[in-house]
PDB file of C-alpha atoms in Angstrom:
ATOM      1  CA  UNK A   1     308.186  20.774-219.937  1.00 67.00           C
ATOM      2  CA  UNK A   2     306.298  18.044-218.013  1.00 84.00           C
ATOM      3  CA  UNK A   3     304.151  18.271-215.356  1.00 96.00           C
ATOM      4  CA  UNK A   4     306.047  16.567-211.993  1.00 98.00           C
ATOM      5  CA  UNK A   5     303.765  15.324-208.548  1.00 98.00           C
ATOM      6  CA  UNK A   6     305.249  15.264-205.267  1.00 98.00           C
ATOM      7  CA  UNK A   7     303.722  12.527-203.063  1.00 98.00           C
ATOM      8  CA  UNK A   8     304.510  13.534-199.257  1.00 98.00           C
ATOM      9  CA  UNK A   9     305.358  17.286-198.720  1.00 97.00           C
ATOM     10  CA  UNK A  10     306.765  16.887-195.199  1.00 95.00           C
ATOM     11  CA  UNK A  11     310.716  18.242-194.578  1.00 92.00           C
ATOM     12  CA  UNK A  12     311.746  16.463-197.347  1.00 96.00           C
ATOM     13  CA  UNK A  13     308.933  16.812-199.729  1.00 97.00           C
ATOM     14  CA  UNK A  14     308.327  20.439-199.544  1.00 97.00           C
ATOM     15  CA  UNK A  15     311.966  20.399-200.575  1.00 97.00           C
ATOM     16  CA  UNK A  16     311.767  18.562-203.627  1.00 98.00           C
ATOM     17  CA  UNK A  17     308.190  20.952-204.713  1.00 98.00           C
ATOM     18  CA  UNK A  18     310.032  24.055-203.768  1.00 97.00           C
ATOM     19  CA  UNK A  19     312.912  23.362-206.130  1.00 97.00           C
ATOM     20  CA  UNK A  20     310.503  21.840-208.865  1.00 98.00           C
ATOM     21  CA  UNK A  21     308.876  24.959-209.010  1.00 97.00           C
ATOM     22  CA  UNK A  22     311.820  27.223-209.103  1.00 97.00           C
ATOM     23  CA  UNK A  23     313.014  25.345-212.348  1.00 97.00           C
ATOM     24  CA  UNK A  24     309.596  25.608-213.766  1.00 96.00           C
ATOM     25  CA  UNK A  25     308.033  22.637-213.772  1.00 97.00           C
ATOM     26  CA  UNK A  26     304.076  22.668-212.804  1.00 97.00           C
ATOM     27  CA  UNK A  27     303.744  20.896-209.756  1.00 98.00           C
ATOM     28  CA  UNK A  28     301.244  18.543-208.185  1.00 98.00           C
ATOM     29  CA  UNK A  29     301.577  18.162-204.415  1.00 98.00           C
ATOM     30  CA  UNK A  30     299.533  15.693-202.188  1.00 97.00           C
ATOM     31  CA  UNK A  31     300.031  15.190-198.122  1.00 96.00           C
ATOM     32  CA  UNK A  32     297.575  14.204-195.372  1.00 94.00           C
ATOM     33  CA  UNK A  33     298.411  17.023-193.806  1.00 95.00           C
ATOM     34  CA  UNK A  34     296.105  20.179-194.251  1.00 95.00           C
ATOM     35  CA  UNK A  35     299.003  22.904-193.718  1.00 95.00           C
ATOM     36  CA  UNK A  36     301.423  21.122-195.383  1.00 97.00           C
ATOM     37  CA  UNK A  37     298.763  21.263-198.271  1.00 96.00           C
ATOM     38  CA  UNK A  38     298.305  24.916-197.697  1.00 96.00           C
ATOM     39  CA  UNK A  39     302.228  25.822-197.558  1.00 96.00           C
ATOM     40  CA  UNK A  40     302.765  23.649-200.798  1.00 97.00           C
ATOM     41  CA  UNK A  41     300.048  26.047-202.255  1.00 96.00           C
ATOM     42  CA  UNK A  42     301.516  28.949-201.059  1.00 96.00           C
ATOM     43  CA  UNK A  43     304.706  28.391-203.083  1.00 96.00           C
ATOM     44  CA  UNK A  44     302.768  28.095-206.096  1.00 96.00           C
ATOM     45  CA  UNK A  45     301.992  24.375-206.342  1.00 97.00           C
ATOM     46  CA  UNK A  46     298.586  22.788-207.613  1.00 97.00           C
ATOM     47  CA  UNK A  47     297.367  20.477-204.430  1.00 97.00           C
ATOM     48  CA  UNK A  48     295.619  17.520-204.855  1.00 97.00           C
ATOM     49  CA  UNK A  49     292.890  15.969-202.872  1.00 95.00           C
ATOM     50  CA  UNK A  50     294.181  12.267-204.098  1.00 96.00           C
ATOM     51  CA  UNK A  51     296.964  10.600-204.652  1.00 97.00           C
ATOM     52  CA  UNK A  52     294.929   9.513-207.967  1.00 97.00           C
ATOM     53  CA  UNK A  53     294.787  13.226-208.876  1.00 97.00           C
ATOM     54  CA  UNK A  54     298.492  13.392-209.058  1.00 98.00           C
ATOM     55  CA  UNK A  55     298.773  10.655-210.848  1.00 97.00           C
ATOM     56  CA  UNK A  56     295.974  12.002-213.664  1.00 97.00           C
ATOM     57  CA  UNK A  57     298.383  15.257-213.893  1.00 97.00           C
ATOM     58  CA  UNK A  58     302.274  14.341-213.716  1.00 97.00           C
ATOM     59  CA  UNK A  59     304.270  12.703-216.391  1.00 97.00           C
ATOM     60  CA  UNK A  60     306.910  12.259-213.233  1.00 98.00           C
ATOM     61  CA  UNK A  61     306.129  11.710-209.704  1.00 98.00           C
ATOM     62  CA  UNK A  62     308.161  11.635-206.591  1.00 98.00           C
ATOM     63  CA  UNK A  63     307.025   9.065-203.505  1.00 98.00           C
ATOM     64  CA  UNK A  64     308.618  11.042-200.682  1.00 98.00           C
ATOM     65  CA  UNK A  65     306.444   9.080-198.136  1.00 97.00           C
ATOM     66  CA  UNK A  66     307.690   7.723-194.578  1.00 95.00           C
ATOM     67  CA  UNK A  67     307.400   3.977-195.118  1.00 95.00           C
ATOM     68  CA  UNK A  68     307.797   1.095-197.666  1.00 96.00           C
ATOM     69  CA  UNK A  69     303.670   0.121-196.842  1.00 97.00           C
ATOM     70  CA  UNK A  70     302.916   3.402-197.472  1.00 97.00           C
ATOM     71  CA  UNK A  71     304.835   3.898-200.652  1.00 98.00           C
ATOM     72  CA  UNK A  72     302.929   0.623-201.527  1.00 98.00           C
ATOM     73  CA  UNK A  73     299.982   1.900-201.175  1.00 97.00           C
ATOM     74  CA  UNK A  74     300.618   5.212-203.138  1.00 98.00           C
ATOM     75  CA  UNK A  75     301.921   3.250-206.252  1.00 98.00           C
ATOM     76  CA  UNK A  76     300.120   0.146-206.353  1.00 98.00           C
ATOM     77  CA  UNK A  77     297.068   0.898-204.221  1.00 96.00           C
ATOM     78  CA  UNK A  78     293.292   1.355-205.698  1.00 94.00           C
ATOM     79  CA  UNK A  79     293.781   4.289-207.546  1.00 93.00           C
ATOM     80  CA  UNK A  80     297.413   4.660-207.200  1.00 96.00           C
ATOM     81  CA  UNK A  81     299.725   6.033-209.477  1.00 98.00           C
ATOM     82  CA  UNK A  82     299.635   2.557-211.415  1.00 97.00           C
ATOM     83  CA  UNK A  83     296.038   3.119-212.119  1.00 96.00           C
ATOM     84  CA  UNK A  84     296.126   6.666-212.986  1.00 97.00           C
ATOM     85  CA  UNK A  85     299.416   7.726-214.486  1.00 97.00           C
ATOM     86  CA  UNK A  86     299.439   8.020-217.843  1.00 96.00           C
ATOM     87  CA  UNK A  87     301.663   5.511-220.033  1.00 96.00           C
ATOM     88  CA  UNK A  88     305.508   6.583-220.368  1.00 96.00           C
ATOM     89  CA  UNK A  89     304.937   8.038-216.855  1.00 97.00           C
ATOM     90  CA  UNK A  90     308.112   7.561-214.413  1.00 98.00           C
ATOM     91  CA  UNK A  91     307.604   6.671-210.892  1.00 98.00           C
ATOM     92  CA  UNK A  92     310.684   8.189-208.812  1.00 98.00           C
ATOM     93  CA  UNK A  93     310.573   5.826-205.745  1.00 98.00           C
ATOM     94  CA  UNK A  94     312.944   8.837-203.178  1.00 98.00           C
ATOM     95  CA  UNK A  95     311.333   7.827-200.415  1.00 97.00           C
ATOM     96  CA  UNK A  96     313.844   5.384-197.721  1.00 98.00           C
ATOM     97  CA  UNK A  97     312.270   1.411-197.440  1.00 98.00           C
ATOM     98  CA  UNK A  98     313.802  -1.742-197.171  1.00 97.00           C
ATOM     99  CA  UNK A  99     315.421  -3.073-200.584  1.00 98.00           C
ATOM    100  CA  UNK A 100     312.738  -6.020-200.922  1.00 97.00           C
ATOM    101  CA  UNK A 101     310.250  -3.487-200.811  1.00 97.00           C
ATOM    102  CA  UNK A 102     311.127  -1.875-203.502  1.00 98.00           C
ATOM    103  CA  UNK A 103     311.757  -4.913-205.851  1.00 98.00           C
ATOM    104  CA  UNK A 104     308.229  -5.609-204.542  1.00 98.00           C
ATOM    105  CA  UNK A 105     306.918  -2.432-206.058  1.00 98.00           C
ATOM    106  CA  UNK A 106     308.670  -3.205-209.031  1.00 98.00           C
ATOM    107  CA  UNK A 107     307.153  -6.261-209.318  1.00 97.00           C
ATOM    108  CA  UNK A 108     303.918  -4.780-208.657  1.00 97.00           C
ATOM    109  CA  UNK A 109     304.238  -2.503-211.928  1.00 97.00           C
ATOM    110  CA  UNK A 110     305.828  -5.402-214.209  1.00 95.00           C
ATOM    111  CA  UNK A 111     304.011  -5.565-217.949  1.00 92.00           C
ATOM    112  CA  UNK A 112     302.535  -1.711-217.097  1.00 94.00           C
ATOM    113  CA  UNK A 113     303.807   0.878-219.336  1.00 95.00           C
ATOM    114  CA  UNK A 114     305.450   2.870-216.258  1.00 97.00           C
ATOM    115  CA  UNK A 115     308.989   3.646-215.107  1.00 97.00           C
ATOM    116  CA  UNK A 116     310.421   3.072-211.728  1.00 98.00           C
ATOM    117  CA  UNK A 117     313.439   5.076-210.483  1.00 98.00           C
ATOM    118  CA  UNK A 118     314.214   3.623-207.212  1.00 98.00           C
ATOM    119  CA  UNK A 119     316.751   6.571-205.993  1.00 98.00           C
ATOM    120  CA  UNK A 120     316.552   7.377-202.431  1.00 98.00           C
ATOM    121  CA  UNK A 121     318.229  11.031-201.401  1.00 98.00           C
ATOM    122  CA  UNK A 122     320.458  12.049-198.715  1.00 96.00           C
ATOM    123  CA  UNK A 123     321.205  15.735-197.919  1.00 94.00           C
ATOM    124  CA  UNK A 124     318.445  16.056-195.406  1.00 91.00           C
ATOM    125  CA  UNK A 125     316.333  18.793-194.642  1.00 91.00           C
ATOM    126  CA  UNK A 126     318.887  21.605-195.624  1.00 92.00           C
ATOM    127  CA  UNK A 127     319.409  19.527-199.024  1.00 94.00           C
ATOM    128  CA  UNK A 128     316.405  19.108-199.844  1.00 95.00           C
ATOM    129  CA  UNK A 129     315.599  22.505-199.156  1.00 94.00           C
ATOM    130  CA  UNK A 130     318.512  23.932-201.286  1.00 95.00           C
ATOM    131  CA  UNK A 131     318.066  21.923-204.171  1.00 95.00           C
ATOM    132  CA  UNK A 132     321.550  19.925-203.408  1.00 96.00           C
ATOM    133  CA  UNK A 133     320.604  16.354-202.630  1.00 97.00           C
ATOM    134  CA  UNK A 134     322.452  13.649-203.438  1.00 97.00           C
ATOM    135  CA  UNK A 135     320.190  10.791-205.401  1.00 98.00           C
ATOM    136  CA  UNK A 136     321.384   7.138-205.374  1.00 98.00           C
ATOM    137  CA  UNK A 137     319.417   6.201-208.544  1.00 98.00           C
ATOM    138  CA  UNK A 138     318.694   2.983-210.025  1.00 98.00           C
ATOM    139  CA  UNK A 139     316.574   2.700-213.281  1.00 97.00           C
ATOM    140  CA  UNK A 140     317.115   1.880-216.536  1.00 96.00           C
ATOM    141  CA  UNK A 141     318.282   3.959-219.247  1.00 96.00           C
ATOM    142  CA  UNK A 142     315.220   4.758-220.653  1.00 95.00           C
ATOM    143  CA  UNK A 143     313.542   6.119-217.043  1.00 96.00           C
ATOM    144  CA  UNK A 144     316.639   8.232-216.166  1.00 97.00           C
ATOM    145  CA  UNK A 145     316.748   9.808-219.559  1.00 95.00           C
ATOM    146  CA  UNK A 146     312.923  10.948-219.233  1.00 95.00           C
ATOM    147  CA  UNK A 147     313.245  11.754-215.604  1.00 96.00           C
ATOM    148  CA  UNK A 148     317.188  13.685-215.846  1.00 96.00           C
ATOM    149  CA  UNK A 149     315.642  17.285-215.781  1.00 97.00           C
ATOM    150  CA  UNK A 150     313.229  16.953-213.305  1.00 97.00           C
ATOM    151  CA  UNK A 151     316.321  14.806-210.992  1.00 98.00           C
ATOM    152  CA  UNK A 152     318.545  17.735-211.865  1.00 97.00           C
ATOM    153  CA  UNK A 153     315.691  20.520-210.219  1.00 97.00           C
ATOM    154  CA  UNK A 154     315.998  18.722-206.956  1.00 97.00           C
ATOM    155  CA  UNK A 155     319.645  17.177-206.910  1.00 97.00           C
ATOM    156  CA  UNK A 156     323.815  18.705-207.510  1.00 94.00           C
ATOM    157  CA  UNK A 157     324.612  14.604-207.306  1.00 96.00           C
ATOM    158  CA  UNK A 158     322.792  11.790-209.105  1.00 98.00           C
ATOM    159  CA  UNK A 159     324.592   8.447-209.200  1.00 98.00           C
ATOM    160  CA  UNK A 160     323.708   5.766-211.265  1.00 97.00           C
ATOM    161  CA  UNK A 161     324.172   2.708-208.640  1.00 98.00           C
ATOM    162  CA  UNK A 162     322.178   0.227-210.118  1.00 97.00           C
ATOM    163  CA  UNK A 163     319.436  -0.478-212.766  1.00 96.00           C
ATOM    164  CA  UNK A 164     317.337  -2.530-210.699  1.00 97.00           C
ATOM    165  CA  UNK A 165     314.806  -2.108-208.379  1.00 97.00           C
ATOM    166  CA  UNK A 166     316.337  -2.070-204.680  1.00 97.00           C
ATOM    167  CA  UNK A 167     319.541  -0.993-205.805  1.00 98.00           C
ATOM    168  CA  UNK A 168     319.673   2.354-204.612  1.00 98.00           C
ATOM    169  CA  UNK A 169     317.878   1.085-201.369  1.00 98.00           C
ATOM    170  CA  UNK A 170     321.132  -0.946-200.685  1.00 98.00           C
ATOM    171  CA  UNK A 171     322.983   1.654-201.186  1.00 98.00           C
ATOM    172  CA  UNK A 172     321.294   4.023-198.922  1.00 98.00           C
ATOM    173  CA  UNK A 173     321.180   0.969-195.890  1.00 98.00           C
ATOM    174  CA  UNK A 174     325.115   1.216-196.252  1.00 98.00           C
ATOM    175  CA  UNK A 175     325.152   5.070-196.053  1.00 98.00           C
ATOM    176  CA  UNK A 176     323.522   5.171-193.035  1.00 98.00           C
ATOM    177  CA  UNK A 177     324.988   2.999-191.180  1.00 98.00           C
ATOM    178  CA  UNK A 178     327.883   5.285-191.379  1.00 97.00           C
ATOM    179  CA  UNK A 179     326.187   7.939-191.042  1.00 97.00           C
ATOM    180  CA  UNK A 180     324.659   6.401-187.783  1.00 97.00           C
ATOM    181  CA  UNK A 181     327.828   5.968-186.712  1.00 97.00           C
ATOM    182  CA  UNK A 182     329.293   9.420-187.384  1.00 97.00           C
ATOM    183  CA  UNK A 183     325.982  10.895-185.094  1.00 98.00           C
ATOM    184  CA  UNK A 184     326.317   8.503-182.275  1.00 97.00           C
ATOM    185  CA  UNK A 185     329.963   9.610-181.854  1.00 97.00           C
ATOM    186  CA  UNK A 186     329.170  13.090-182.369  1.00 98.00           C
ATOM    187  CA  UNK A 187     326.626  12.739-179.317  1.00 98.00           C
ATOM    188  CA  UNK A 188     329.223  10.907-177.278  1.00 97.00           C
ATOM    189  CA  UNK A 189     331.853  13.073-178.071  1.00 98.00           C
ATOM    190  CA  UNK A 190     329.901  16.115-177.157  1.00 97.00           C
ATOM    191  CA  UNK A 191     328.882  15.047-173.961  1.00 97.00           C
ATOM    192  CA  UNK A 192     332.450  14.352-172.679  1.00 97.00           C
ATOM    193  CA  UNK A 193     333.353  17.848-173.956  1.00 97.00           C
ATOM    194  CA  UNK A 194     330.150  19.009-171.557  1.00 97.00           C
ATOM    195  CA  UNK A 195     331.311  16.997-168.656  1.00 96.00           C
ATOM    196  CA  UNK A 196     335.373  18.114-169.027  1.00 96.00           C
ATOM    197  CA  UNK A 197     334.139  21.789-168.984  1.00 96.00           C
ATOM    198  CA  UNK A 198     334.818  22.959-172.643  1.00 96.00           C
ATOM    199  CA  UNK A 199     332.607  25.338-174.286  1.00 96.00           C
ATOM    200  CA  UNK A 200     331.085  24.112-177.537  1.00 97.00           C
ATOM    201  CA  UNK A 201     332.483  26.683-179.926  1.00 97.00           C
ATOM    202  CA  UNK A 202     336.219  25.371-179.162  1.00 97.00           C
ATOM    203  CA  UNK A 203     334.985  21.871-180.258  1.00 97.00           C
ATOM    204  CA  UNK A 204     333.332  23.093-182.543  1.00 97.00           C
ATOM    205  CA  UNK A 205     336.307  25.285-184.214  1.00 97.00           C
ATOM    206  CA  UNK A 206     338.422  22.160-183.336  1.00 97.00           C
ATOM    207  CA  UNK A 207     336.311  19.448-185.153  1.00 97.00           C
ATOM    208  CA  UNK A 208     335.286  21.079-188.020  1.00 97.00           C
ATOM    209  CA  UNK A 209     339.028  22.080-188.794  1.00 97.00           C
ATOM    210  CA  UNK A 210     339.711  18.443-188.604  1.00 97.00           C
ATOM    211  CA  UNK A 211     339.727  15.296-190.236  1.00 96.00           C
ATOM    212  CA  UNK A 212     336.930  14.356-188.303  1.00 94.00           C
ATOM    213  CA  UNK A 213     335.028  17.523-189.724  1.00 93.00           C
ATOM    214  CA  UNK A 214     332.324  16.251-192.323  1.00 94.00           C
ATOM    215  CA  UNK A 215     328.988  17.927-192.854  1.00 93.00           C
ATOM    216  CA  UNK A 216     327.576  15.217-190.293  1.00 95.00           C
ATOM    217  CA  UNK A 217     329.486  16.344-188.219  1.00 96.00           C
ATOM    218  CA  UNK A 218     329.488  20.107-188.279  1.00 96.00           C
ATOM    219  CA  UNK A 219     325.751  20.225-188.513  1.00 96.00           C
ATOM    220  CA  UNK A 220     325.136  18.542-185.424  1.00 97.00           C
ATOM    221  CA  UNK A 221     327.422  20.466-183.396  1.00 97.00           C
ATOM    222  CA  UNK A 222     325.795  23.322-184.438  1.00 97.00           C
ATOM    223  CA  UNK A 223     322.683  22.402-183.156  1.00 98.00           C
ATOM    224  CA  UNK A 224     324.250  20.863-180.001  1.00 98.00           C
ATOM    225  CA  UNK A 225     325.996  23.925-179.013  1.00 97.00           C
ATOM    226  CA  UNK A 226     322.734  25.906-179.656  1.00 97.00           C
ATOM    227  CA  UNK A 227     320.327  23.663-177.968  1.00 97.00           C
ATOM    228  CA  UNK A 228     318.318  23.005-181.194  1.00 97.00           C
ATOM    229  CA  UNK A 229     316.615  19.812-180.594  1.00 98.00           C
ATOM    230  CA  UNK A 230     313.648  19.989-182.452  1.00 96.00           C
ATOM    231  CA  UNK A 231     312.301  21.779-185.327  1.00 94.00           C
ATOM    232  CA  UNK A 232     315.364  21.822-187.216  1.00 94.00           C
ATOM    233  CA  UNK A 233     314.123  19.082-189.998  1.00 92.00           C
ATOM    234  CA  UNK A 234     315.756  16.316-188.501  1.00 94.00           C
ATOM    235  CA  UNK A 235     313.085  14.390-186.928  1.00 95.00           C
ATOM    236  CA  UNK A 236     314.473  11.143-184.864  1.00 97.00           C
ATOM    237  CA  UNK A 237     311.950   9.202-186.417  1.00 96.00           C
ATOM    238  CA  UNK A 238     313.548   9.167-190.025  1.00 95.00           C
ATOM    239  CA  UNK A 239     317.036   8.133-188.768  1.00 96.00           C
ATOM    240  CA  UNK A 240     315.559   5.747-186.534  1.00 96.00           C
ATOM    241  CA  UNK A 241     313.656   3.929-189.152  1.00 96.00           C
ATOM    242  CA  UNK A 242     316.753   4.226-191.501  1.00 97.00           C
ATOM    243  CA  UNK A 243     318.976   2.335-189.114  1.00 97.00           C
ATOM    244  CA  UNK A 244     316.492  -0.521-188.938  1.00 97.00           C
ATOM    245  CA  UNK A 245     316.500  -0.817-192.478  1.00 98.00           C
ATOM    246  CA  UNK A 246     320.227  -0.897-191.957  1.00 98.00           C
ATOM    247  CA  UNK A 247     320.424  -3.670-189.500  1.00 97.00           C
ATOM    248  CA  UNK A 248     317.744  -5.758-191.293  1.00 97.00           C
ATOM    249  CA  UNK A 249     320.006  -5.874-194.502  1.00 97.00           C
ATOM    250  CA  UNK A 250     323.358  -6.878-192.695  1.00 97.00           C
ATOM    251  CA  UNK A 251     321.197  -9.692-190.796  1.00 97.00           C
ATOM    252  CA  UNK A 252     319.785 -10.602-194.299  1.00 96.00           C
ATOM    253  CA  UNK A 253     323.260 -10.968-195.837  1.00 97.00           C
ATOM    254  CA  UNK A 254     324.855 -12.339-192.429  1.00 98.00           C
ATOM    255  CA  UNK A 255     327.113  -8.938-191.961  1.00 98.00           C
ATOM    256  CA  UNK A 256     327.963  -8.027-188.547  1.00 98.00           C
ATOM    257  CA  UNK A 257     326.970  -4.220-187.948  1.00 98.00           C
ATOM    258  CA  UNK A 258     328.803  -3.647-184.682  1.00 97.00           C
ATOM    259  CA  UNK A 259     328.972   0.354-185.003  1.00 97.00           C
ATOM    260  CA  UNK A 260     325.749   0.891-186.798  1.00 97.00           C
ATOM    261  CA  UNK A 261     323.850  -1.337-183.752  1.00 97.00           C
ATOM    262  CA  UNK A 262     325.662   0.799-180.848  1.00 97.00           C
ATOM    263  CA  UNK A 263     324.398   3.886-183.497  1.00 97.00           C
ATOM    264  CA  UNK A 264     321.127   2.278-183.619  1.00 97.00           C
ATOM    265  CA  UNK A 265     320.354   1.840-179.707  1.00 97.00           C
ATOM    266  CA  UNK A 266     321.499   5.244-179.184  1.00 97.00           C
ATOM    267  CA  UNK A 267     318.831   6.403-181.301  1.00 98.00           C
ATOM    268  CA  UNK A 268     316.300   3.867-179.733  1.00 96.00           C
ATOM    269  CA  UNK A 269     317.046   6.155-176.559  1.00 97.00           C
ATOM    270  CA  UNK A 270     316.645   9.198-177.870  1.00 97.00           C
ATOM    271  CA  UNK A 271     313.636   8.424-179.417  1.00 97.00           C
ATOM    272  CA  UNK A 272     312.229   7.065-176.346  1.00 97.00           C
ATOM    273  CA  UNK A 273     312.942   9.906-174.129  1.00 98.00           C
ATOM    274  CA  UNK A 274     312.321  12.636-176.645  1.00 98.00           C
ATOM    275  CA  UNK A 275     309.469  11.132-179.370  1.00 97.00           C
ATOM    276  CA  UNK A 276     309.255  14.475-180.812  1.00 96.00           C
ATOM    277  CA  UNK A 277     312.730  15.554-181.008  1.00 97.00           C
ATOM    278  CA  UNK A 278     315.477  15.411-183.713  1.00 97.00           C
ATOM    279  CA  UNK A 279     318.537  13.341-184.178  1.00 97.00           C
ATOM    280  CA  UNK A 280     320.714  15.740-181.562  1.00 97.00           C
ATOM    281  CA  UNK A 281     318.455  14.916-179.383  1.00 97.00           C
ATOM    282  CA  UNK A 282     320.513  11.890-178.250  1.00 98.00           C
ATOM    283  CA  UNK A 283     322.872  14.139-176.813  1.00 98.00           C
ATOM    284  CA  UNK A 284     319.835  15.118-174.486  1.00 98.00           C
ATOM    285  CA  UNK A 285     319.982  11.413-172.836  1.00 98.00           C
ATOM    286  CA  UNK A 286     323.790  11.022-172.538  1.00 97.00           C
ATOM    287  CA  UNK A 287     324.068  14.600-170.815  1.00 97.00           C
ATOM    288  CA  UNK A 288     320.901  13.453-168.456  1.00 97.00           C
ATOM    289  CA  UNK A 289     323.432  10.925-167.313  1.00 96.00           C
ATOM    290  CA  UNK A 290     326.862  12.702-166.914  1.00 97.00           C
ATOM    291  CA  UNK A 291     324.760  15.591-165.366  1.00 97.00           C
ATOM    292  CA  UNK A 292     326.146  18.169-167.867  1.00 97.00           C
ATOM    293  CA  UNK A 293     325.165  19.980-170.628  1.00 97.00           C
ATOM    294  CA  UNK A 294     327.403  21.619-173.965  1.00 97.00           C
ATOM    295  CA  UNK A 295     326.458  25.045-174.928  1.00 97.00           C
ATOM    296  CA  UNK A 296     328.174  27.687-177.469  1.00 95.00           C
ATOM    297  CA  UNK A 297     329.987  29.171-174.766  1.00 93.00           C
ATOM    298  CA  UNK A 298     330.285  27.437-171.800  1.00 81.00           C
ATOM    299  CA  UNK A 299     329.231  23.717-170.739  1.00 76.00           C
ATOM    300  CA  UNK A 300     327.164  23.742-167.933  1.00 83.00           C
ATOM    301  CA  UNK A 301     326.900  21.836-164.517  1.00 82.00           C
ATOM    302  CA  UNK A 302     323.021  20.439-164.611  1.00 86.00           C
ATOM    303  CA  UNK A 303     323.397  19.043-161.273  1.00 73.00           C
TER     304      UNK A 303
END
């Protein structure tokens, strides 16, 4: 069984270790963070103090960083995994950048005897906790038969969308703008429910019961209705930074993104009035303005 290193061990991250290490597989782990270093240890991973480390240990390594420059620098910085992964290795690029930055990468690693997977993940925190993420994968045949076990610890749905570089990027700019979408009018919809007077739990029973009921959805609700706006593994941030990636590719192809850019500047507001909250905490801004506020039980007059 090969030896597996997860780069980044934030929400997302620890996910992929925990469930790594459930199905056996040793484990390398490497974050900036000292306690995320510590928790990764305390589920029985092996931390590194570089990125090079990892690299000297795994046959398969998962970038589960915030940002394209920083994935960059993790593969194809002085002693990145480029340098210091062993030949044969597969690189599984999980982490969600812009398209071109992964064909960069790519590029970056051309005539080196290493694999790139470029399969970003959706499922979020809870997925990626519970082992259930779904992978948009794009690699050739030879890196998704080496990598296939250590894909099926961490994911119940791997699709092949591609076999190049920046494939499953694309991909994952199209699923969020939907998803974007689908959160923005969750918000929205919430908020009128708080100003009208209904308690969350009917919309809740109501929407989930409904077409309209999607894990998207149902998810935020929950947290809406419970006043759960941070600390759920959700950060703002991470949807905020998808969405651009979003927009740039439909103003790279010339595609008009009318939802996903009302999606997007609802976010930008969120973000601004809450830095360290999570996506519900949109709904936070719009209920600031109607002057109302949608709990389990009752929505509530805030002024």
């Amino acid at each position: 069984m090969p030896s597996v290193g997860v780069i980044g061990l934030g929400d997302m991250g620890s996910g992929l270790a925990k469930n790594l290490i459930a199905n056996g597989f040793e484990t390398w782990g490497r974050d900036l963070l000292d306690h995320r270093q510590r928790a990764f240890e305390e589920m029985g991973g092996h931390t590194a103090t570089s990125t090079a480390e990892v690299g000297r240990n795994a046959q398969a390594v998962f970038v589960m960083v915030m940002k394209g420059a920083e994935a960059h620098e993790v593969i194809l910085g002085p002693d990145g995994l480029a340098e210091t992964m062993a030949p044969g290795g597969v690189i599984l690029l999980t982490a969600t950048v812009k398209p071109a930055e992964a064909r960069a990468i790519a590029q970056g690693l051309a005539g080196r005897d290493l694999h790139l997977i470029d399969s970003p993940v959706s499922g979020g925190f809870p997925g990626a906790q519970a082992g259930t993420l779904t992978m948009m994968a794009a690699g050739t045949d030879a890196a998704m038969d080496i990598a296939r076990p250590v894909m099926e610890a961490v994911s119940a749905n791997i699709h092949r969308v591609g076999a190049d570089a920046g494939d499953g990027q694309t991909v994952k700019a199209c699923l969020q703008s939907l998803i974007g979408a689908q959160f923005s009018a969750t918000f929205e919809a919430a908020a009128l429910a708080a100003k009208a007077g209904v308690p969350g739990q009917v919309i809740l029973d109501v929407f989930s019961t409904s077409s309209a009921g999607c894990g998207v959805v149902n998810n935020a609700l929950e947290k809406i209705i419970d006043r759960q706006f941070e600390g759920t593994g959700s950060h703002i941030n991470t949807m905020h930074k998808d969405l651009t990636i979003s927009m740039a590719l439909g103003e790279e192809l010339g595609v008009p993104l009318h939802t996903a850019a009302s999606a997007m500047q609802v976010f930008h507001a969120g973000r601004t009035r809450y830095p360290d909250g999570d996506n519900w905490t949109c709904t936070q801004v719009i209920e600031e303005i109607v002057g109302a506020q949608l709990h389990r039980d009752a929505a509530k007059v805030t002024r």
